[in-house]
Short mmCIF file of C-alpha atoms and ligand atoms in Angstrom, two decimals:
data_model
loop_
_atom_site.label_atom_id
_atom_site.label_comp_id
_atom_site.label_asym_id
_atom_site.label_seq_id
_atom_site.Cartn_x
_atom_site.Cartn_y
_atom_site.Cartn_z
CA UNK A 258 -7.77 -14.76 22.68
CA UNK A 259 -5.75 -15.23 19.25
CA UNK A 260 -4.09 -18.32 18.86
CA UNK A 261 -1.63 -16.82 16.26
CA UNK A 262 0.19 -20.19 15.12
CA UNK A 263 -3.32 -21.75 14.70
CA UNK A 264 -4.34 -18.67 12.88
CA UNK A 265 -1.26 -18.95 10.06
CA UNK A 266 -2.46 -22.50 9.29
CA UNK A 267 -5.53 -21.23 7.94
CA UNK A 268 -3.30 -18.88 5.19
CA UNK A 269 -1.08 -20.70 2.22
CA UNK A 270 0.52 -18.24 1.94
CA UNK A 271 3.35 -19.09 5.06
CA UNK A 272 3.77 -21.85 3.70
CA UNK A 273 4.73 -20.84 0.29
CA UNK A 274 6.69 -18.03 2.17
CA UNK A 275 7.89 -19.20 5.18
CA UNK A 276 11.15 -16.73 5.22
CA UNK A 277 9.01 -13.98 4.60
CA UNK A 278 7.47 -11.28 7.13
CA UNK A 279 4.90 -9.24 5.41
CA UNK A 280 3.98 -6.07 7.42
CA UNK A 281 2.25 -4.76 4.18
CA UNK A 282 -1.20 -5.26 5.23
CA UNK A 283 -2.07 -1.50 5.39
CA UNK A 284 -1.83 -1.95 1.45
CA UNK A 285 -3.37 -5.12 1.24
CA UNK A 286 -3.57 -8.60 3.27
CA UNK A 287 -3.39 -12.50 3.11
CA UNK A 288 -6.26 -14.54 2.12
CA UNK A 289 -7.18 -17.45 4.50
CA UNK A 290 -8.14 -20.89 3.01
CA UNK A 291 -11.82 -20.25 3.41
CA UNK A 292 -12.08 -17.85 0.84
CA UNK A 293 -9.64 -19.18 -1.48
CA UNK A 294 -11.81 -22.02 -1.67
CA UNK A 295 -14.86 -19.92 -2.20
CA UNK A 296 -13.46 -18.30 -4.95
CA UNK A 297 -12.57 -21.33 -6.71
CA UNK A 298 -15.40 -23.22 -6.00
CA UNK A 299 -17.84 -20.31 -8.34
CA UNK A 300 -14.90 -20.90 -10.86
CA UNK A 301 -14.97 -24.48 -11.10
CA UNK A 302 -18.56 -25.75 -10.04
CA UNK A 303 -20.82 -23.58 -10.29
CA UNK A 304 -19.98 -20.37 -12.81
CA UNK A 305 -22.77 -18.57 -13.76
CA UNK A 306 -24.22 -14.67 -14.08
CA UNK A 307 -26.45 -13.42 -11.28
CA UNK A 308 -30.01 -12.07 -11.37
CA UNK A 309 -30.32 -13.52 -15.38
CA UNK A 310 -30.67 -17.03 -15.24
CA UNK A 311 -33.33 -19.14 -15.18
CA UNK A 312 -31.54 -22.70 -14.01
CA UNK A 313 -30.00 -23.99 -10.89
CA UNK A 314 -26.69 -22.87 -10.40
CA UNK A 315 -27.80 -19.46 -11.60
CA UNK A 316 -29.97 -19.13 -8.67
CA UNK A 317 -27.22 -20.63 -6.23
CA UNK A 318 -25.40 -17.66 -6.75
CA UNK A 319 -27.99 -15.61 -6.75
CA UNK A 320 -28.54 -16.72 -3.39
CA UNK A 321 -24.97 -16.61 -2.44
CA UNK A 322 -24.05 -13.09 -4.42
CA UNK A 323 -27.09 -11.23 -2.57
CA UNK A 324 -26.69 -13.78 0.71
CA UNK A 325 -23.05 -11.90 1.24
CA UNK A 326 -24.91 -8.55 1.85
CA UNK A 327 -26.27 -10.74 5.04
CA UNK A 328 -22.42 -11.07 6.26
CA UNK A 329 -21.89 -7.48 5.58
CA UNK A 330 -24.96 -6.36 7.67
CA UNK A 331 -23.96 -8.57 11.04
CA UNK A 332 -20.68 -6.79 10.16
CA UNK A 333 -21.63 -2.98 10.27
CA UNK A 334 -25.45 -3.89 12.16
CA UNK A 335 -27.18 -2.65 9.29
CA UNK A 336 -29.79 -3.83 7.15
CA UNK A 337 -28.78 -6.32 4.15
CA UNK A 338 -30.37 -3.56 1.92
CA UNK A 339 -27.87 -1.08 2.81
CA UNK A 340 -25.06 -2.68 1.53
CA UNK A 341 -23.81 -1.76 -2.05
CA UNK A 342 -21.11 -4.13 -3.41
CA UNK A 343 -18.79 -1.69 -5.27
CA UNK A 344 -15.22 -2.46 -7.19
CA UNK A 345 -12.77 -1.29 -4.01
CA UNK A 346 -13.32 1.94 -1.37
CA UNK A 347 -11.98 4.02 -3.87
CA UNK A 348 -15.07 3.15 -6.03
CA UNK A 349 -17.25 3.17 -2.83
CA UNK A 350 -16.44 6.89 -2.13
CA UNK A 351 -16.49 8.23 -6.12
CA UNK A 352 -20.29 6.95 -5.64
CA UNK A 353 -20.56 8.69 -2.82
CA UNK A 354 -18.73 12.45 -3.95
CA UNK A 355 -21.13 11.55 -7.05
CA UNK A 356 -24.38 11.00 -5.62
CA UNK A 357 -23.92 14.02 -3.10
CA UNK A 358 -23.07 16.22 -6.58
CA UNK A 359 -26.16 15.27 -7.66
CA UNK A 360 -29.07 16.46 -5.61
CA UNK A 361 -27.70 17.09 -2.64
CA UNK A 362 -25.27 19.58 -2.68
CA UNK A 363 -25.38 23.21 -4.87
CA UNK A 364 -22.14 25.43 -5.35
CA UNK A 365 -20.59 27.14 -2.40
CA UNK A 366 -21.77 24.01 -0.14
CA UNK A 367 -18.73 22.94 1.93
CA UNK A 368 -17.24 19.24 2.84
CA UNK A 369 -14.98 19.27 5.48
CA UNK A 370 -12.08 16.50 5.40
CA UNK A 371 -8.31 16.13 7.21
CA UNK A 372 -4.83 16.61 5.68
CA UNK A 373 -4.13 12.98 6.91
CA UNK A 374 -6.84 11.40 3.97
CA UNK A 375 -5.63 8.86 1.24
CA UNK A 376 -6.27 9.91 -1.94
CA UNK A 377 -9.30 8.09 -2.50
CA UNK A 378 -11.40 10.51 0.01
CA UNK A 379 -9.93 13.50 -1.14
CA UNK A 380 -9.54 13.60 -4.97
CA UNK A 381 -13.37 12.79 -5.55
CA UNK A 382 -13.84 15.91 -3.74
CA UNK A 383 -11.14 18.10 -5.41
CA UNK A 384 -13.14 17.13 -8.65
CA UNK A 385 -16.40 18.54 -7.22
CA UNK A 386 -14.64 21.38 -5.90
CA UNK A 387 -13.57 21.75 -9.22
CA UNK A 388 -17.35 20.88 -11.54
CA UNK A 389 -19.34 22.24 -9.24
CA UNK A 390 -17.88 24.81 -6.98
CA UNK A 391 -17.77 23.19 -3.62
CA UNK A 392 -15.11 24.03 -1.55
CA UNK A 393 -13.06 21.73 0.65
CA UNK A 394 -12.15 22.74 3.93
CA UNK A 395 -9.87 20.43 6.78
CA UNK A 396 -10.28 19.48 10.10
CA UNK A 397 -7.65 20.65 12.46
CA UNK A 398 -5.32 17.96 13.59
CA UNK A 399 -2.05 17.78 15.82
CA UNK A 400 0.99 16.22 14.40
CA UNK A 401 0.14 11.97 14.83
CA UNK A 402 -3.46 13.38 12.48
CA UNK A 403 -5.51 13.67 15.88
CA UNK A 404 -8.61 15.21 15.72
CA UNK A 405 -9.01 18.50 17.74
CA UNK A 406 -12.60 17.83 18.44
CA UNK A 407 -12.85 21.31 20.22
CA UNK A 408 -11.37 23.25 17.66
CA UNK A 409 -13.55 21.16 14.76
CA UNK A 410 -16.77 22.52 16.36
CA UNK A 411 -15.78 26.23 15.27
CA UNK A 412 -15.35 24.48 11.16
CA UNK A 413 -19.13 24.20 11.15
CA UNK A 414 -20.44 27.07 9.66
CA UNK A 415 -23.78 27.12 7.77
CA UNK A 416 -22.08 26.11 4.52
CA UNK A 417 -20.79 23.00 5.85
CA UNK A 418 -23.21 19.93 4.14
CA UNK A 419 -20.70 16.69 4.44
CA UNK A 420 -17.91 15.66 6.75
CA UNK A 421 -15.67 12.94 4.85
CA UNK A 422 -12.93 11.86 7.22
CA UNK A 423 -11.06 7.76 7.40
CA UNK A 424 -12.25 6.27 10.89
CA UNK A 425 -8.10 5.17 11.19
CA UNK A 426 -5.56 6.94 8.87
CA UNK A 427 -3.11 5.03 6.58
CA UNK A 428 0.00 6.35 7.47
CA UNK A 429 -0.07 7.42 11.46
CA UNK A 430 -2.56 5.26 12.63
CA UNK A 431 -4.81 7.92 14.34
CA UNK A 432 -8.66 7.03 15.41
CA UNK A 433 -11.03 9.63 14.50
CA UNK A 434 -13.37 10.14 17.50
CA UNK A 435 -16.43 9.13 15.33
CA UNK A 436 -19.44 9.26 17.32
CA UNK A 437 -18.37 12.79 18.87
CA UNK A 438 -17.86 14.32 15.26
CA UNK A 439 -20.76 12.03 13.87
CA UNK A 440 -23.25 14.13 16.36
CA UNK A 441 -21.27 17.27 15.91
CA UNK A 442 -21.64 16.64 12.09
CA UNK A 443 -25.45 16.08 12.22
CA UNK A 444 -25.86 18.95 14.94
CA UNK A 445 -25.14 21.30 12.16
CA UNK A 446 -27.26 19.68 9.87
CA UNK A 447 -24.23 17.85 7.64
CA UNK A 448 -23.78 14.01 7.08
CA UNK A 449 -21.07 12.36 8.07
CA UNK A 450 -19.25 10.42 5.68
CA UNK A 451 -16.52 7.54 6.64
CA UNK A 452 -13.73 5.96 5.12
CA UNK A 453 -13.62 2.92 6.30
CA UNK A 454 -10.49 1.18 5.04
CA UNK A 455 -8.07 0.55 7.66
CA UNK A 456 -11.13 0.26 10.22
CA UNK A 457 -13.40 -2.13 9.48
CA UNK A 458 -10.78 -4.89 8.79
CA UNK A 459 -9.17 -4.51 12.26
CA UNK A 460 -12.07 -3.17 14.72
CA UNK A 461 -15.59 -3.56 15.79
CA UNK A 462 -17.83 -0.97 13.55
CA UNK A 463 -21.32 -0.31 14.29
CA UNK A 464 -22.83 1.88 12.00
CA UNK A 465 -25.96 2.21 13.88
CA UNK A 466 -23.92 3.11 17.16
CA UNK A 467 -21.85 5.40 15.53
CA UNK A 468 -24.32 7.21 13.98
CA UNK A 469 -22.60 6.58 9.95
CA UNK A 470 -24.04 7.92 6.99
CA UNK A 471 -22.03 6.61 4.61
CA UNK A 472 -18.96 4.26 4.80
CA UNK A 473 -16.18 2.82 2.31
CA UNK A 474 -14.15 0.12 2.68
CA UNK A 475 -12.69 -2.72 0.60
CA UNK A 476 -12.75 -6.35 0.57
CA UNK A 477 -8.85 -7.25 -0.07
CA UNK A 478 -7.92 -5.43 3.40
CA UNK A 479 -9.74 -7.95 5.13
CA UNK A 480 -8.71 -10.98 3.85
CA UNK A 481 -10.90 -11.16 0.68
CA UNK A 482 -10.54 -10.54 -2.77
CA UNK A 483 -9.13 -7.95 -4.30
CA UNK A 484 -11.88 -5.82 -6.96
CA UNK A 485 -14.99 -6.23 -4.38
CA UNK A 486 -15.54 -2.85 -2.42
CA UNK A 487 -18.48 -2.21 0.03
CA UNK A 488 -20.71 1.07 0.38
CA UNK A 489 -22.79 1.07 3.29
CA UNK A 490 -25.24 3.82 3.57
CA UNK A 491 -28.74 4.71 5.05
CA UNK A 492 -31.41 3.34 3.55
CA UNK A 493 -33.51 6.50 2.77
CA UNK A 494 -30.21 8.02 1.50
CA UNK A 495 -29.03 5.23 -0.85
CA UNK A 496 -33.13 5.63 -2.18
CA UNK A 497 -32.69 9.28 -2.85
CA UNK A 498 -28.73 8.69 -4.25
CA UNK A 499 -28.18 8.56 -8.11
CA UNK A 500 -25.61 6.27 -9.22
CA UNK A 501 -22.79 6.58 -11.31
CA UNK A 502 -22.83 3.90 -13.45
CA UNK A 503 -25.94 3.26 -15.37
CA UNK A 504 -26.51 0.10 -17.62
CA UNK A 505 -27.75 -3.72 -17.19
CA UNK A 506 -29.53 -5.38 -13.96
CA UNK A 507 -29.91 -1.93 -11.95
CA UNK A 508 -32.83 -0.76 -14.25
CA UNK A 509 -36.63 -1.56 -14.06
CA UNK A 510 -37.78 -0.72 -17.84
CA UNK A 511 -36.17 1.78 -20.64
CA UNK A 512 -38.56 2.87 -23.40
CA UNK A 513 -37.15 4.14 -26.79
CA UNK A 514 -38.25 7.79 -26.06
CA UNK A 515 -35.06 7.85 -23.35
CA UNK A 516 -37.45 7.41 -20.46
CA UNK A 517 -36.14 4.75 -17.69
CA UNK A 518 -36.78 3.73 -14.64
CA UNK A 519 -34.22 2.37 -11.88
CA UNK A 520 -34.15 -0.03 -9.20
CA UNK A 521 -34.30 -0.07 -5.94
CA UNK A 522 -31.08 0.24 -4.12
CA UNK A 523 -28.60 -1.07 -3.58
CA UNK A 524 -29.73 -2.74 -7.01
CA UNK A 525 -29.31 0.37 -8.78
CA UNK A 526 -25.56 1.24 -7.59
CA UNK A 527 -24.56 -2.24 -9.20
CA UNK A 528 -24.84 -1.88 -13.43
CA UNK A 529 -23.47 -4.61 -15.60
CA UNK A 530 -21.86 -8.02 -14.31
CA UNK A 531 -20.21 -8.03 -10.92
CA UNK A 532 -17.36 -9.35 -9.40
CA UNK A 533 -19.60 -12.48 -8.74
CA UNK A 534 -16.75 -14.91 -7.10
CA UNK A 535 -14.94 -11.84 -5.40
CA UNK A 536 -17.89 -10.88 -3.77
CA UNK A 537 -18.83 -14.36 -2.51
CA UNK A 538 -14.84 -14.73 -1.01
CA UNK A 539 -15.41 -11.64 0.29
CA UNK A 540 -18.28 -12.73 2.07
CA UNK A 541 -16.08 -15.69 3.88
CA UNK A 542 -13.61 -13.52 4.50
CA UNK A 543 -16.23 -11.39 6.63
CA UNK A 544 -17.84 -14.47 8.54
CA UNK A 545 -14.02 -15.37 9.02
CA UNK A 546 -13.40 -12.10 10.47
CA UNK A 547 -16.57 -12.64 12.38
CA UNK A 548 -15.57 -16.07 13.58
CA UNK A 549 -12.21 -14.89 15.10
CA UNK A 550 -13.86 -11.99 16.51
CA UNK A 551 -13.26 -8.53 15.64
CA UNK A 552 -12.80 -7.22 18.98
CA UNK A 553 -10.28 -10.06 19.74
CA UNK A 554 -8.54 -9.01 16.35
CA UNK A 555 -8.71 -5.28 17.51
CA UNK A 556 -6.58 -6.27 21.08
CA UNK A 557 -3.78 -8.75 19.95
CA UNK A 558 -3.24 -6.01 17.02
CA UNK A 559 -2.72 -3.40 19.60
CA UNK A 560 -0.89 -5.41 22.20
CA UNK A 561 1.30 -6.54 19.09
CA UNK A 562 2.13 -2.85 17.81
CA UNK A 563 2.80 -1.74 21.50
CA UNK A 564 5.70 -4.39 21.73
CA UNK A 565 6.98 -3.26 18.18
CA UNK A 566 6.99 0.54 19.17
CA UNK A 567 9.06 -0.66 22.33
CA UNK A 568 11.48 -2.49 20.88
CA UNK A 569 10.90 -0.11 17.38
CA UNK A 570 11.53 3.19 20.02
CA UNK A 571 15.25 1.85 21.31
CA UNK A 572 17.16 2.32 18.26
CA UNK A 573 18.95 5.38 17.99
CA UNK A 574 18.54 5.40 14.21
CA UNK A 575 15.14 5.42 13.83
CA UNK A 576 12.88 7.86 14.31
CA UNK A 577 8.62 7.36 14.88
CA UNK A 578 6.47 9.40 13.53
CA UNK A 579 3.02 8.19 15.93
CA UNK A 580 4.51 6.66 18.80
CA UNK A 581 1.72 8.26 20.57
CA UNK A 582 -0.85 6.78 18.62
CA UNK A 583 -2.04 3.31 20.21
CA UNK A 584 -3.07 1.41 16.83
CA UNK A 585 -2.40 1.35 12.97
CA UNK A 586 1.12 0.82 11.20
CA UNK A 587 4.21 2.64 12.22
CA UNK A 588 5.35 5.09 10.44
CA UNK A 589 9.08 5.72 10.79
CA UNK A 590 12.55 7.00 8.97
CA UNK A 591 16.35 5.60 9.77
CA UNK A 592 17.72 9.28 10.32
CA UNK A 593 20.19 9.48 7.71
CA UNK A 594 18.59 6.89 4.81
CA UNK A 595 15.91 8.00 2.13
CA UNK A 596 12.45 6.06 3.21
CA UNK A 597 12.44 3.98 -0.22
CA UNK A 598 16.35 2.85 -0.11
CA UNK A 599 15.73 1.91 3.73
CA UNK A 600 12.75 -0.43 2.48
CA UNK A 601 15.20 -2.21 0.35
CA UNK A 602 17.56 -3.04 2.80
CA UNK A 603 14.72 -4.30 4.76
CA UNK A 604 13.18 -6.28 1.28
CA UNK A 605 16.87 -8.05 0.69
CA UNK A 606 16.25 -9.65 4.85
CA UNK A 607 12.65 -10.75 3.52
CA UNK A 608 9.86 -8.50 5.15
CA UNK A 609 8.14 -6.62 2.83
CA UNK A 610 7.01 -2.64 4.00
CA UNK A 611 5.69 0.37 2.40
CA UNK A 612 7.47 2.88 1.77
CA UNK A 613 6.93 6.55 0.16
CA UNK A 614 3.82 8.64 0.89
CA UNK A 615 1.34 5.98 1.09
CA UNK A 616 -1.28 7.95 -1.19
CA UNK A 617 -2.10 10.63 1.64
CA UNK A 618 0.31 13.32 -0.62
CA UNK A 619 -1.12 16.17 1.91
CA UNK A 620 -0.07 14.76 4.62
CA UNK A 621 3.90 15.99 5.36
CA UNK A 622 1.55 19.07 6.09
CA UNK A 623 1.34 17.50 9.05
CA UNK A 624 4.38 15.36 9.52
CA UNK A 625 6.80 17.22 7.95
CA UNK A 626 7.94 14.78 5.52
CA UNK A 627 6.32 13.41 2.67
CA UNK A 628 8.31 9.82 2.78
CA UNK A 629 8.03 7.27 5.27
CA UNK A 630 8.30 3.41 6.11
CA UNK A 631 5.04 1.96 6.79
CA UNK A 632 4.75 -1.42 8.69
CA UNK A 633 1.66 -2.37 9.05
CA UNK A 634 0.54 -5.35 11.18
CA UNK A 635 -2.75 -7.73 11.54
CA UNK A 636 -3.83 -10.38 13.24
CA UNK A 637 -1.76 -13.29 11.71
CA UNK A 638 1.58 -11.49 12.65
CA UNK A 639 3.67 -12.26 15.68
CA UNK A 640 6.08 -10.64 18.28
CA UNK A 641 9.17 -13.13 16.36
CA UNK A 642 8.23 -11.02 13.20
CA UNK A 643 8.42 -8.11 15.24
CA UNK A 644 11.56 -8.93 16.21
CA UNK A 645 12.97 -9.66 12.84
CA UNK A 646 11.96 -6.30 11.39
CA UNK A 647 13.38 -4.78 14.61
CA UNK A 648 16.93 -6.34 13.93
CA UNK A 649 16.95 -5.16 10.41
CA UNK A 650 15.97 -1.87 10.99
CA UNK A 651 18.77 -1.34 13.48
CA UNK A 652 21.26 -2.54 10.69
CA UNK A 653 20.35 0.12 8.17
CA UNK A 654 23.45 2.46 7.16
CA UNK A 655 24.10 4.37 4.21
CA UNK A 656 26.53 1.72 3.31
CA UNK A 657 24.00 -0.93 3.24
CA UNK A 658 20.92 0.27 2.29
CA UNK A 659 21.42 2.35 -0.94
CA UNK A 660 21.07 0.17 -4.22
CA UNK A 661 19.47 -2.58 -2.89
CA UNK A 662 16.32 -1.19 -3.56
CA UNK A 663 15.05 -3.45 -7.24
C1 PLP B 50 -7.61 4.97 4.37
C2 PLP B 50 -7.75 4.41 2.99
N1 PLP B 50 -8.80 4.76 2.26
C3 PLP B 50 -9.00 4.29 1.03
C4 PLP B 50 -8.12 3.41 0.45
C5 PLP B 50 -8.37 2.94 -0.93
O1 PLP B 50 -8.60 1.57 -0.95
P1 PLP B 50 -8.68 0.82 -2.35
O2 PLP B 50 -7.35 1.01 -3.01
O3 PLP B 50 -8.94 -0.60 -1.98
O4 PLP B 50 -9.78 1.45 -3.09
C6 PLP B 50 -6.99 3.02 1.17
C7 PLP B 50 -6.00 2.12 0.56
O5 PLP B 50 -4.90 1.99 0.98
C8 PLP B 50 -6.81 3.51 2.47
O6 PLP B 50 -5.75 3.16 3.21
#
């Protein structure tokens, strides 16, 4: 069980706020005290490179920069060694479109994705699509971006190498049924490929289970840093993977002739200095997901959206566009006031939303609009913030909301 008011203690942030409901989490979320002090703690005691040098501290954070692959592994139930510590999901998933580009896929190869997908899992494919000739293909969906599993079985033709699809979409909220199109996926002889970005944060994910190639996520959605993303992939995979980036720590020797040789991963993914202190907060910020429990997280979050739908679904000027869907933000429009104007009204009563099209640009292909409110909830928000939001979205008008937006 979540004790919510015990829970806010742990973030500064209400207190430096305490007007202020922030249902923005989809974009990014609060840090908690434990990693704050993490972070600040490699700043002011013990700064120092990783993997170079030869004195104490240095190998403190040796141990702690490589010791955070530990947290990420009880995480996902993976190995430590199959944890790449990236710059944000967006970077985890270029590796990914990159290393499949190389070696792994040849021209007319397909990767099949969804129309609901943030830009960061479908423009590193466009770009292949584009350099090498691989052609993009979508999964069919109904309107709240739910997979038709029985219609996806008839996408799989021969060509099909890679399925890329987000484990819970941005905007509507929708669960992909992962470990039905995982096997489908590796039936037909494809990987399967997952963004992980608005799942791992708020749910239970076991790669193993699941049957997960590849997965993306980053840090600063889970109450860590922001510039620390994670790429999780098979072992023998990662091994056989070339990485983008090429350049300091990641290589074994160079000679002058242009020969080199590389690491081991996930060594070899990470060139040049990391974001040492980001990824050791974002290692408290996993074992204080861990601590709260993620399936305990998962339950008051969807108990919590259920009551906001409720009380979200009696206004007559609203309209939802995934009341049907049981988890993620809401995504909703007052009937008669643009998405972005509406947001303002809402920003000048103090709770901050999204509004716009949330990065997923192909997705009024599915919706019908390409502008929405997004409120997005975790597990530090509570059914008085609900209500708040509720009270100001039944006051927007066309008389209040337009020009308020700064
Ligand atoms: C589903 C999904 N994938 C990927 C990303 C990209 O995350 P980042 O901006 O941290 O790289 C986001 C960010 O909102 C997202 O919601």
């Amino acid at each position: 069980m979540i004790d919510v008011q015990a829970i806010r203690k742990d973030f500064p942030f209400f207190e430096a706020n305490p007007d202020l409901v922030y249902f923005d989490n989809g974009a990014t979320t609060l840090k908690p005290q434990c990693v704050i002090d993490a972070v600040t703690s490699f700043y002011t005691r013990h700064t120092s490179n990783v993997h170079r040098g030869d004195y104490a501290i240095a190998a403190e954070n040796d141990r702690l920069y490589d010791g955070a692959r530990s947290s990420f592994a009880k995480l996902l139930n993976c190995s430590p060694k199959e944890i790449v510590f990236t710059h944000n999901a967006t970077a985890s998933m270029n590796q990914i479109a990159y290393g499949l580009s190389h070696g792994f896929l040849k021209r007319g190869d397909v990767i099949l994705t969804t129309e609901a997908e943030h830009a960061s899992n479908l423009l590193p494919w466009f770009r292949l699509k584009e350099d090498y000739g691989i052609e993009v293909r979508y999964l069919p969906m109904d309107a709240q971006a739910n997979l038709d599993l029985k219609a996806a079985e008839a996408c799989f033709t021969p060509e099909v190498k890679a399925v890329a699809a987000a484990l819970v979409t941005n905007v509507l909220g929708s669960i992909l049924p992962v470990k039905e199109l995982a096997a489908m996926a590796h039936k037909h002889g494809a990987l399967f490929i997952a963004d992980g970005a608005q799942a791992v944060p708020h749910m239970k994910i076991d790669v193993q289970d699941l049957d997960i190639d590849f997965l993306a996520f980053s840090a600063h959605k889970m109450c860590g840093p922001d510039g620390v993303g994670i790429l999780y992939g098979k072992y023998d995979l990662l091994e056989r993977m070339e990485p983008v980036f090429m350049g300091g720590d990641m290589n074994a020797r160079f000679q002058k002739s242009c020969t080199y040789e590389l690491k081991h991963a996930p060594t070899k993914f990470e060139a040049g200095t990391p974001n040492i202190e980001g990824v050791i907060g974002a290692a408290a910020a996993c074992d204080y997901l861990m601590q709260i429990g993620l399936d305990e997280i998962h339950a008051y979050e969807k108990e919590l959206r259920a009551y906001f739908l409720e009380k979200l679904s009696a206004l007559e000027n609203i309209v939802i566009y995934n009341p049907d869907n049981e988890y993620g933000p809401l995504a909703f429009n007052d009937k008669e006031v643009f998405s972005q104007d509406a947001a303002g009204y809402l920003a000048a009563k103090n709770i901050a939303v999204r509004s716009g099209n949330h990065c997923a640009k192909i997705l009024h292909e599915i919706i019908g609009t390409d502008s929405t409110i997004r409120a997005s909830l975790y597990f530090y928000n509570t059914r008085e913030e609900v209500d708040r939001c509720v009270q100001a979205c039944s006051e927007i008008s066309l008389e209040n909301a337009v020009g308020i937006f700064f």
